Short mmCIF file of C-alpha atoms in Angstrom, two decimals:
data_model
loop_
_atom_site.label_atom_id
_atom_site.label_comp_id
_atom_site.label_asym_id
_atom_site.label_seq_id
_atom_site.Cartn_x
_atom_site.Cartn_y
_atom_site.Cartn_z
CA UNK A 1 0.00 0.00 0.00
CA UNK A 2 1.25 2.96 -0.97
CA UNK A 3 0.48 6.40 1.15
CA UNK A 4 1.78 9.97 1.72
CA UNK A 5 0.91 10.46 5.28
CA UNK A 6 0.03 8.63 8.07
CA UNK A 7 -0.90 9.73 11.69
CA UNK A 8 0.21 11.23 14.24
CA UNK A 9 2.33 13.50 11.46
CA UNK A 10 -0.90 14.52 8.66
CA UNK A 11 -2.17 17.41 6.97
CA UNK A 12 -5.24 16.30 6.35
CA UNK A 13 -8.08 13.78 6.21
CA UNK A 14 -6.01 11.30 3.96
CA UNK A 15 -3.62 10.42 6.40
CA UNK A 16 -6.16 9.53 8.90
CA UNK A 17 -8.40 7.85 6.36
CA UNK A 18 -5.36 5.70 5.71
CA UNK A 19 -4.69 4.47 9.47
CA UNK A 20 -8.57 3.02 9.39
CA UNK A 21 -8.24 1.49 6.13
CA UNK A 22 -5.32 -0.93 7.50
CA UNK A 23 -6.60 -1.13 10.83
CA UNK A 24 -10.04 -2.28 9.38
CA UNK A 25 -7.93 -4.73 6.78
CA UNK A 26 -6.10 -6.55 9.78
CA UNK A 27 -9.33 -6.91 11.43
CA UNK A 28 -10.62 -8.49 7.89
CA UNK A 29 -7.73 -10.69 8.11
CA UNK A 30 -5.54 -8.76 5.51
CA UNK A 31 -1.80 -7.88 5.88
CA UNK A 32 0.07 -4.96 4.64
CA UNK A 33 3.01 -3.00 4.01
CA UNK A 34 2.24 0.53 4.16
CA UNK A 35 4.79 2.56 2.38
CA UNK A 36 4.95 6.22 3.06
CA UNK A 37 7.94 8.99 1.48
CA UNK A 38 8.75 10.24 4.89
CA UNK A 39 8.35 8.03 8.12
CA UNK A 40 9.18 9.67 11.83
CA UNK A 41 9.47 6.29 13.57
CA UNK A 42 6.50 7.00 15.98
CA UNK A 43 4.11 5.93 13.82
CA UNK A 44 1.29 3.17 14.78
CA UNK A 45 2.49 -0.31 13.48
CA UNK A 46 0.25 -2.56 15.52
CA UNK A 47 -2.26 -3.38 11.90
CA UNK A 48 0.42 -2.47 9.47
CA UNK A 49 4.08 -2.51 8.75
CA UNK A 50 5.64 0.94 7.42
CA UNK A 51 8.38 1.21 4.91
CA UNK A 52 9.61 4.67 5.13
CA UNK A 53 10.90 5.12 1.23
CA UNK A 54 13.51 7.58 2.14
CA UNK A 55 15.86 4.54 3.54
CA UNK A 56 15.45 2.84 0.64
CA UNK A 57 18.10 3.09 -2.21
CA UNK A 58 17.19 3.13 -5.71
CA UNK A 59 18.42 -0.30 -6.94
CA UNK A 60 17.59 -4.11 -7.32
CA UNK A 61 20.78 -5.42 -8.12
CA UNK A 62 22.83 -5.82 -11.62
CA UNK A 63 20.79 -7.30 -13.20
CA UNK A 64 18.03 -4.35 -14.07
CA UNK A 65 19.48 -1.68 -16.53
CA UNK A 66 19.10 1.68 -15.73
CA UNK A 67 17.27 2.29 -19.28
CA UNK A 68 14.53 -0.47 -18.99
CA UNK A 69 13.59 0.56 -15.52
CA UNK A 70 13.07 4.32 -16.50
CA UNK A 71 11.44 3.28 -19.92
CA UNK A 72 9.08 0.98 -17.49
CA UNK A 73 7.83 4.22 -14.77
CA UNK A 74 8.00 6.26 -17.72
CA UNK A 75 9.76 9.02 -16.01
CA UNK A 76 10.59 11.89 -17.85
CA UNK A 77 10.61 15.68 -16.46
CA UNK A 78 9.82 18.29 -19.49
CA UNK A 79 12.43 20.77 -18.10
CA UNK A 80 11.73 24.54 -18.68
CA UNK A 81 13.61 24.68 -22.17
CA UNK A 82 10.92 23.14 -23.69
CA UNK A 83 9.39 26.18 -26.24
CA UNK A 84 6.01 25.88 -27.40
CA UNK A 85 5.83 25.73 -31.32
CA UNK A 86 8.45 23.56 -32.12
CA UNK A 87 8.98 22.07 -35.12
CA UNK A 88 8.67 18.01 -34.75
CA UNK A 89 12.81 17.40 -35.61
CA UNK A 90 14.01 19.95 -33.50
CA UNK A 91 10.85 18.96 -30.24
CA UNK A 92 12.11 15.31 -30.97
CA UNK A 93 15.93 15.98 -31.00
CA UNK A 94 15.36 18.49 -27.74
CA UNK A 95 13.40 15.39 -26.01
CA UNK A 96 16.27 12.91 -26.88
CA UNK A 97 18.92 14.90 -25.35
CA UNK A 98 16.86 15.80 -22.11
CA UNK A 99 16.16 11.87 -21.79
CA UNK A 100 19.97 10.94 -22.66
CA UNK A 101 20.57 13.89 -19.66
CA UNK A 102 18.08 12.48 -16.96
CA UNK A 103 19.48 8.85 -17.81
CA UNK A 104 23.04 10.01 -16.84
CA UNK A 105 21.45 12.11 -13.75
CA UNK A 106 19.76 8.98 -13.35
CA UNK A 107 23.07 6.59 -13.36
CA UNK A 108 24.86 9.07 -10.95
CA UNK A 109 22.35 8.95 -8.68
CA UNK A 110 21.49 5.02 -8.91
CA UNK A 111 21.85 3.09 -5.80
CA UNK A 112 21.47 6.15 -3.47
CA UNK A 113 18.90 7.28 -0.98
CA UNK A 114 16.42 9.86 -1.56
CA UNK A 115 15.25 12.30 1.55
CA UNK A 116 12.02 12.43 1.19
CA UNK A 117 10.72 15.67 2.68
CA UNK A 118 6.78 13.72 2.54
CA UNK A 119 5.22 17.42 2.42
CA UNK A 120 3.31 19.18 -0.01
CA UNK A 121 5.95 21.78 -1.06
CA UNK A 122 7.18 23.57 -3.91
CA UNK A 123 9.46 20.25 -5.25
CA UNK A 124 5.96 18.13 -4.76
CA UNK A 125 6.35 16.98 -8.50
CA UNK A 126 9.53 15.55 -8.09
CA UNK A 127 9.20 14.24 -4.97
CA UNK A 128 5.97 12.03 -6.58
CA UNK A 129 8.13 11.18 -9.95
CA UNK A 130 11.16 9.72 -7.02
CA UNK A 131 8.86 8.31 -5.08
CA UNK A 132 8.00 6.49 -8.14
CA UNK A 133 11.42 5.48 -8.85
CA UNK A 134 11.85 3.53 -5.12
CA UNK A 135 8.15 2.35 -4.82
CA UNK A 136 9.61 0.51 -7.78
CA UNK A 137 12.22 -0.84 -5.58
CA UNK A 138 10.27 -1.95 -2.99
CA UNK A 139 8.25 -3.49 -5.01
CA UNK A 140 10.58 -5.52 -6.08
CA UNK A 141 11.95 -6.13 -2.59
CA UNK A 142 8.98 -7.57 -1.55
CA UNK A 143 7.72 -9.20 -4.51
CA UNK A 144 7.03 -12.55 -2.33
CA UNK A 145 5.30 -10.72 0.42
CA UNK A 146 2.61 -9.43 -1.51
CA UNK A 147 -0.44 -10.52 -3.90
CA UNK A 148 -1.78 -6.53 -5.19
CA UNK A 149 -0.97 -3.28 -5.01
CA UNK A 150 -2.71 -0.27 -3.52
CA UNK A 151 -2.04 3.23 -4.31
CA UNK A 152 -3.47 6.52 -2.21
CA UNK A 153 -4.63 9.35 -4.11
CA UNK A 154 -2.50 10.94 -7.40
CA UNK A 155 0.78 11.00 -5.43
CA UNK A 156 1.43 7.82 -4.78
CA UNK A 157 0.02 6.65 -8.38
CA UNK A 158 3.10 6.76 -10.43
CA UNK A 159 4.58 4.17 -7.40
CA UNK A 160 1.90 2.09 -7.86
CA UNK A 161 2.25 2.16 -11.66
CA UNK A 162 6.20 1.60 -11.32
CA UNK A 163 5.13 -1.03 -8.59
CA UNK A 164 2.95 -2.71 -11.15
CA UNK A 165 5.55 -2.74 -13.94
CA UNK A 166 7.93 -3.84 -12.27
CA UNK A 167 6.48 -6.78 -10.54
CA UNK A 168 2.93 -7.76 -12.83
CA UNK A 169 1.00 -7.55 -9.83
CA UNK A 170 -2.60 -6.11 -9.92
CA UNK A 171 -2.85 -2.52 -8.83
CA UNK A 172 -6.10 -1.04 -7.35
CA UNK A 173 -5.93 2.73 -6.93
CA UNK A 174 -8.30 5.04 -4.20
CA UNK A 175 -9.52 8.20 -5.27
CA UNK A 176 -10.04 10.34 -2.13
CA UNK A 177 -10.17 13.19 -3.90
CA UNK A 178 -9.73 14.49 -8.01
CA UNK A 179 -8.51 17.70 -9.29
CA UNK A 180 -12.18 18.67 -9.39
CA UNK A 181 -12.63 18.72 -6.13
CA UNK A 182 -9.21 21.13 -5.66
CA UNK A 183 -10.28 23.68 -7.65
CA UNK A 184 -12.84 24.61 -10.67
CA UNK A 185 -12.73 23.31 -13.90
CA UNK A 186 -10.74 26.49 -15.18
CA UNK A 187 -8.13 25.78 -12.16
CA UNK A 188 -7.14 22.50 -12.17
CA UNK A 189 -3.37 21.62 -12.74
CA UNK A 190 -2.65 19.70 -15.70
CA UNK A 191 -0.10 18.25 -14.66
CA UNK A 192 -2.12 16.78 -11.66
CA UNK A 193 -4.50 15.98 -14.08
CA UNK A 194 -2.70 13.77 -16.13
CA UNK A 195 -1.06 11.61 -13.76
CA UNK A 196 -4.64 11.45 -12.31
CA UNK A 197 -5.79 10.00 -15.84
CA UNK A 198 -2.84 7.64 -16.26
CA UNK A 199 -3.45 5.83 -12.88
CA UNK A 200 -7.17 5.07 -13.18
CA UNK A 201 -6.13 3.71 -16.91
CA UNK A 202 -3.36 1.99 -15.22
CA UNK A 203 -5.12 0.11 -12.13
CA UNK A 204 -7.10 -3.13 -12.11
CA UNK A 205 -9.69 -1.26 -9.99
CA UNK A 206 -10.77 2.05 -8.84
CA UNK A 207 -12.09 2.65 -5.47
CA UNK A 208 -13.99 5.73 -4.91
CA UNK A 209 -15.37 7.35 -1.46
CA UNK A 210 -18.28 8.16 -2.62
CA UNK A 211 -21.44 8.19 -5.55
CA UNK A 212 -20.14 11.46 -5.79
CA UNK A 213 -16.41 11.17 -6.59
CA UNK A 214 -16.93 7.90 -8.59
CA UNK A 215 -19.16 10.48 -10.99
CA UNK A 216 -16.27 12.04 -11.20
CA UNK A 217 -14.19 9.51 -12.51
CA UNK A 218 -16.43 8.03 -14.83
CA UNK A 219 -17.70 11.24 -16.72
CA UNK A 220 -14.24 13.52 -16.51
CA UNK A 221 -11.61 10.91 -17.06
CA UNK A 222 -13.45 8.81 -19.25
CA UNK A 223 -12.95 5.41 -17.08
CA UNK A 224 -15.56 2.49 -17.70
CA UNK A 225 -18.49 2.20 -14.77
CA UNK A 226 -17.49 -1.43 -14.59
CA UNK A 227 -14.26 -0.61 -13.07
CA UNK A 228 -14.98 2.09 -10.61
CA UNK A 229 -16.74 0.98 -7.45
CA UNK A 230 -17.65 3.35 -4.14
CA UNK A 231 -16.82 2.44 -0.96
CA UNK A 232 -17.64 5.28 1.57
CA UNK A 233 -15.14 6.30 3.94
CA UNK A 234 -15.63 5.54 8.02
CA UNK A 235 -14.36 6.94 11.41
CA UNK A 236 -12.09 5.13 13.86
CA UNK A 237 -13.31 6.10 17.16
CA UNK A 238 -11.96 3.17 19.15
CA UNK A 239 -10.04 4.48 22.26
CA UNK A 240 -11.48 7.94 21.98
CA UNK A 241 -13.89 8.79 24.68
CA UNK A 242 -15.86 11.92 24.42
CA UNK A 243 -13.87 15.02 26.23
CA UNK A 244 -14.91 17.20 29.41
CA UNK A 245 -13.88 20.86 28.58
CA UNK A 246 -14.34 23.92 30.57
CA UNK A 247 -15.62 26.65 28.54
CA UNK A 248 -14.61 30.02 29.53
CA UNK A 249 -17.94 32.02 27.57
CA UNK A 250 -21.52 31.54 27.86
CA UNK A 251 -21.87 32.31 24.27
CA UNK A 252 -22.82 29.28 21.56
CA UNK A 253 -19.98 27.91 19.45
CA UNK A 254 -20.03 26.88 15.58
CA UNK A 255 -17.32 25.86 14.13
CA UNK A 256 -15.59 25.52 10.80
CA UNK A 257 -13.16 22.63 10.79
CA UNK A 258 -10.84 21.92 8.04
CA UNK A 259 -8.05 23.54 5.35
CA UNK A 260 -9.20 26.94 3.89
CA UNK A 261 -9.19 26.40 0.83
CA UNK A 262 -11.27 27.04 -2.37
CA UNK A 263 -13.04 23.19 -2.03
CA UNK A 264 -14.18 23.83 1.82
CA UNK A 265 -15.74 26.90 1.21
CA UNK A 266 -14.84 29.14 4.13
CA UNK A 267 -15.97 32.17 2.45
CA UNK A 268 -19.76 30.69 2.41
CA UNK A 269 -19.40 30.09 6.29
CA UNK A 270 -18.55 33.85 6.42
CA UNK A 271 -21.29 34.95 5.00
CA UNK A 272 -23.73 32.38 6.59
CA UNK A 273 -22.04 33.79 10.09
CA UNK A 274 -22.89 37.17 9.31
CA UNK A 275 -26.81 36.65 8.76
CA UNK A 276 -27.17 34.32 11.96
CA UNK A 277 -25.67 37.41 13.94
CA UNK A 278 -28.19 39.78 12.37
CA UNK A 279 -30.74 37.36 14.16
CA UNK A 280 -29.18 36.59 17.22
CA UNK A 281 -25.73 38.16 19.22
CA UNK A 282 -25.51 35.22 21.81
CA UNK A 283 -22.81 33.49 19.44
CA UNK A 284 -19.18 33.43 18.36
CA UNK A 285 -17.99 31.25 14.82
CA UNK A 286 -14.60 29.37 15.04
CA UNK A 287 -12.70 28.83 11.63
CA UNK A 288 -10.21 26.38 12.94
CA UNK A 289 -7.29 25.30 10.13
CA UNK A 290 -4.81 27.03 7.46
CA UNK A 291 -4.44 27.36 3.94
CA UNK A 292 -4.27 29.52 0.82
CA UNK A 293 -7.45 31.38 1.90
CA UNK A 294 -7.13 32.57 5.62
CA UNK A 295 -5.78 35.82 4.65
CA UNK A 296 -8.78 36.76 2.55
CA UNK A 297 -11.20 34.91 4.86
CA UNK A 298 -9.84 37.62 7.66
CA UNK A 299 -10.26 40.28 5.45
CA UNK A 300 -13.91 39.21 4.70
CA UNK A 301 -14.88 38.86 7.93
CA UNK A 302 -13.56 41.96 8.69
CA UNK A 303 -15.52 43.54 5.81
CA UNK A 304 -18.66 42.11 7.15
CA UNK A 305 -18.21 44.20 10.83
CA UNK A 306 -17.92 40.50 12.72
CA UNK A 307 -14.44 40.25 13.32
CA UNK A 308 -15.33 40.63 17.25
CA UNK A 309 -17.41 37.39 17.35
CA UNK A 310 -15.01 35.94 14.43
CA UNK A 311 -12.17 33.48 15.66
CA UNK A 312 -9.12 32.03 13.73
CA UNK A 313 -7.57 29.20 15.55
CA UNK A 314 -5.02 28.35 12.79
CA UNK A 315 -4.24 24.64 12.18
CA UNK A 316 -5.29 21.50 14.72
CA UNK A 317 -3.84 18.04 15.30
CA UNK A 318 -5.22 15.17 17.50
CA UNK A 319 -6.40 16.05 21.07
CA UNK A 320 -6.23 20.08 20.15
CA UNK A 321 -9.95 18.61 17.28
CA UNK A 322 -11.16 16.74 20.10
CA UNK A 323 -11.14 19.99 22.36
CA UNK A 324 -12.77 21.93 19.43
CA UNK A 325 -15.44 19.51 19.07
CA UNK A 326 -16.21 19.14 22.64
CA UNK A 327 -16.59 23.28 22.72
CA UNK A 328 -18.98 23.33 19.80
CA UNK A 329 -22.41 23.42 19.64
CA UNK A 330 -22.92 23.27 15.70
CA UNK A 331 -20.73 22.16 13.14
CA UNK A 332 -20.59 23.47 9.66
CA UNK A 333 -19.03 21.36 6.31
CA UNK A 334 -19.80 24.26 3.62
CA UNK A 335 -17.91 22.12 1.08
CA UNK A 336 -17.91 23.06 -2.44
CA UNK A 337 -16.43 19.71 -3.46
CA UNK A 338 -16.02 17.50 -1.07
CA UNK A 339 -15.08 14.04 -2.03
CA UNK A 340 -16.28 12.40 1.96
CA UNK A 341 -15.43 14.49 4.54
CA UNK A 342 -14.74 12.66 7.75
CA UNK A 343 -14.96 15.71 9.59
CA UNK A 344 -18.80 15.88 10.47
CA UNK A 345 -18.57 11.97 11.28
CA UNK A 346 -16.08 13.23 14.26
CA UNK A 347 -18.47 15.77 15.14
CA UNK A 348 -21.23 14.00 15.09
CA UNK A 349 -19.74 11.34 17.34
CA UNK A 350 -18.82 13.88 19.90
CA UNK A 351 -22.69 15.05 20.12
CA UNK A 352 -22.33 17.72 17.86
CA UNK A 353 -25.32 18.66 15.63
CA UNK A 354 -23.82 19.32 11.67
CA UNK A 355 -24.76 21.29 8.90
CA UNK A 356 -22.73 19.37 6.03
CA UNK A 357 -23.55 20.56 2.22
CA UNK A 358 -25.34 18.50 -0.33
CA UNK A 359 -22.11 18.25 -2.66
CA UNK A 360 -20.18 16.30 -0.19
CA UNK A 361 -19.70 12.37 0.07
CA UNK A 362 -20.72 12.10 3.42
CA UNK A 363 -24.32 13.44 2.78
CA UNK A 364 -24.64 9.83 0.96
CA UNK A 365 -24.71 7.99 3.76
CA UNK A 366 -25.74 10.84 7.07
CA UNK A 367 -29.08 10.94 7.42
CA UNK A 368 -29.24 13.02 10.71
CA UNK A 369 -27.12 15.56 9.46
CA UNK A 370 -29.00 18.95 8.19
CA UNK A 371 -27.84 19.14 4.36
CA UNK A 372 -27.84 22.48 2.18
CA UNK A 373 -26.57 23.72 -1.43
CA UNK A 374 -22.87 25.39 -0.64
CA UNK A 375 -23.80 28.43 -2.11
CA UNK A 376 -27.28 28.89 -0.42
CA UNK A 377 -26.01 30.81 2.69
CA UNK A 378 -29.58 31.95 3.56
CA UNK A 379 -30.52 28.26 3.66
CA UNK A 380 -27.16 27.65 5.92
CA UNK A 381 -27.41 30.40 7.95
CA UNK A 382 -31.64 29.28 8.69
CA UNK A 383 -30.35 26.06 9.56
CA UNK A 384 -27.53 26.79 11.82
CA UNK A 385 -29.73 29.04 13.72
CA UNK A 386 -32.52 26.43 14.15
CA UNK A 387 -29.92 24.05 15.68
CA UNK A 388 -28.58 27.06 18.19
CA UNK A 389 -31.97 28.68 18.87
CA UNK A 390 -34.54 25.27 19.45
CA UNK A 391 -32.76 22.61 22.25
CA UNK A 392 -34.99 20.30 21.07
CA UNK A 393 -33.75 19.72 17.84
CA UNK A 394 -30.13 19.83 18.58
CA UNK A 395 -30.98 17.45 21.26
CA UNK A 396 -32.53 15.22 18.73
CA UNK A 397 -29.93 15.83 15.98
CA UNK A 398 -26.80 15.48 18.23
CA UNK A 399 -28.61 12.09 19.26
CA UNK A 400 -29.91 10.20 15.87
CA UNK A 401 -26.20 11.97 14.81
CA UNK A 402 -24.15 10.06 17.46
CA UNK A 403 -26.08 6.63 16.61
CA UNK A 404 -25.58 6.94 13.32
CA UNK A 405 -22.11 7.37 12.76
CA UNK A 406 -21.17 4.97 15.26
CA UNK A 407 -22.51 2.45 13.03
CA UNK A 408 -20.21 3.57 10.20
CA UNK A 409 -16.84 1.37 11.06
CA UNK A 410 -13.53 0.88 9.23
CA UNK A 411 -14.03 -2.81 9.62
CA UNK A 412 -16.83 -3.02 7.13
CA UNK A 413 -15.35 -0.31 4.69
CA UNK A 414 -12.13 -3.09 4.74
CA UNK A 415 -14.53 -6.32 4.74
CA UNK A 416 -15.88 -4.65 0.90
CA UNK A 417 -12.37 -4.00 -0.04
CA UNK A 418 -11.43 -7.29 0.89
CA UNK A 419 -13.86 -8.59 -1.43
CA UNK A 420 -12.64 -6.16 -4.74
CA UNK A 421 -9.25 -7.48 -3.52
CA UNK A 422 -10.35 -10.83 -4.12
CA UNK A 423 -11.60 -10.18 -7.17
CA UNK A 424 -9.22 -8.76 -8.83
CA UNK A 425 -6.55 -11.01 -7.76
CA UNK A 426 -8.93 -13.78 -9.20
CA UNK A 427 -8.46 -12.67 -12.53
#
């Protein structure tokens, strides 16, 4: 299996999404070998064990030439003197030279380490091409240990392509997210794109987290229905008991939880803020996280003349989302695109009434959460002031809420993968 993150170190939901998967496989009576670009040591290993790719040179030996492994991963950077416009002799001589210069990079650099930095930097696209490069190792390493492949998101699919190359082993990819759900159609990166595209023509089988992402797949990549199959995300909430926490105002809490980014949609929780305090003062909005947006989400919600019942708690990890939860009273997901979105199954499990929008994963499968367009702040705003205005129906929502994502477990997620393992590996 091959991953970017994995907790306690994440960014993000992926990371965490990835810990259930292999705890819920092990319970299903699967075994894997979770490889990851940058490991810290600390990591759980109790379902799993982790390969961390940066102590792993690039090499299997004599008997694999340098040219027929980077002919089989395909690797090839198009460096910056590539000019638009070029006639075909002089675009084909300028590609033969840049490949005969990688291959000698390449042969320099054979049989060393890479440092992987694991982030999601400014050198991201050459960290995924490397990590290629030594998931093709590994592969190879551990050709006996294994009977598929299974690759996390568009970073780790070149490594599952080079694993699959390399070894003929199946490959099943998960989409957790697509380049649709990172930005509009006008914004997505190409480059992203494409690598996107070659994996899901690559793999055996796709999984997708939801009806709504596997949509996604089939009508903007062009990938046959018969291969893509949904398998909705859980929550892992063994060992996690709900959290006392003194709260130091009398006010209402209702919090935004997650990066701010374009696909969360933190400006439409602005503006849904600012009509629920037209209505009512006995409230404060939290916009817990970081990301490209903050800076303009400040500015807005200084615009709107809330900035005094406005807080910005920047970025949380482990207990610091527990304590958030435990202070909220509402929860809002005002995705734009949101692939899942694990983040109102925490809430929900920590008696916290959500407001989740309609284009998001997880308003396939939570009934008891209040759903809404994105872009219908009126709608939002109505609904987030029911939940802080009537006790009743928090009551009930926070109730029906905590029921029903307690019945949504990792081990049955993994028991359905098991099965598309099975399948696959059948044919």
């Amino acid at each position: 299996m091959f991953g970017w993150e994995f907790p306690p170190h994440i960014a993000g939901g992926l990371g965490t999404a990835c810990q259930g998967i292999v705890n819920g496989l092990a319970a299903n009576g699967v075994e894997t070998l979770f490889v990851m670009p940058s490991a810290s040591g600390d990591e759980d290993q109790s379902s799993t064990t982790i390969i961390n790719a940066s102590d792993v040179p690039v090499t299997y030996g004599e008997e694999v030439d340098v040219h027929n492994f980077l002919d089989k991963i395909q690797f090839l950077h198009v460096g910056t003197n590539m000019v638009p416009y070029m006639d075909p002799v002089e675009f084909h001589t300028q590609v033969e030279e840049e490949r005969k210069r990688q291959t000698k990079d390449f042969r320099i650099q054979y049989g060393q380490k890479y440092k992987f930095s694991g982030k999601y930097g400014s050198n991201l696209m050459e960290e995924v091409a490397r990590y290629a490069m030594v998931g093709g190792t590994i592969a190879m390493q551990h050709k006996d240990e294994f009977d598929l492949i299974h690759a996390h998101d568009w970073l780790t699919y070149p490594a599952g392509i080079a694993a699959k190359e390399m070894t003929g082993k199946p490959l099943v990819i998960h989409v957790h997210a697509t380049s649709f759900d990172r930005g509009n159609e006008k914004m997505i990166d190409t480059r992203v794109f494409a690598i996107e595209k070659r994996g899901m023509e690559a793999a055996d089988k796709i999984m997708a987290v939801s009806d709504l992402t596997r949509n996604i797949v089939i009508t903007k990549y062009g990938i046959d229905p018969a291969k893509v199959v949904t398998v909705h995300n859980a929550v892992d909430f063994s060992g996690r008991d709900n959290m006392v926490v003194e709260r130091g105002v009398q006010d209402k809490i209702v919090t935004f939880l997650g990066r701010i980014t374009f696909q969360k949609g933190p400006e439409y929780f602005v503006e849904a803020a600012a009509k629920v305090l037209k209505r009512t003062k006995n409230v404060r909005f939290v916009m817990a996280g970081s990301g490209d947006m903050m800076n303009r989400s400040i500015r807005h919600v200084a615009r709107l003349g809330i900035s005094d019942r406005f807080h910005f708690t920047g970025f949380l990890r482990g207990a610091e989302v527990q304590k958030m939860f435990a202070l909220s009273d509402v929860y809002v997901m005002p995705s734009v695109s949101e692939p899942f979105g694990i983040s109102p199954l925490e809430a929900m499990r920590t008696n916290v009434p959500s407001v989740i929008s309609k284009q998001s994963g997880a308003a396939e499968v939570l009934k008891y959460a209040f759903k809404v367009d994105f872009w219908d702040v009126d709608a939002m705003a109505d609904q987030i002031y029911a939940l802080l205005s009537y006790p009743a129906l928090a009551s009930f929502a926070a109730k029906q809420g905590y029921d029903e994502v307690n019945a949504l477990k990792w081990n049955n997620a993994a028991a359905k993968m098991k099965t598309i393992y099975e399948s696959v590996i059948s044919k």
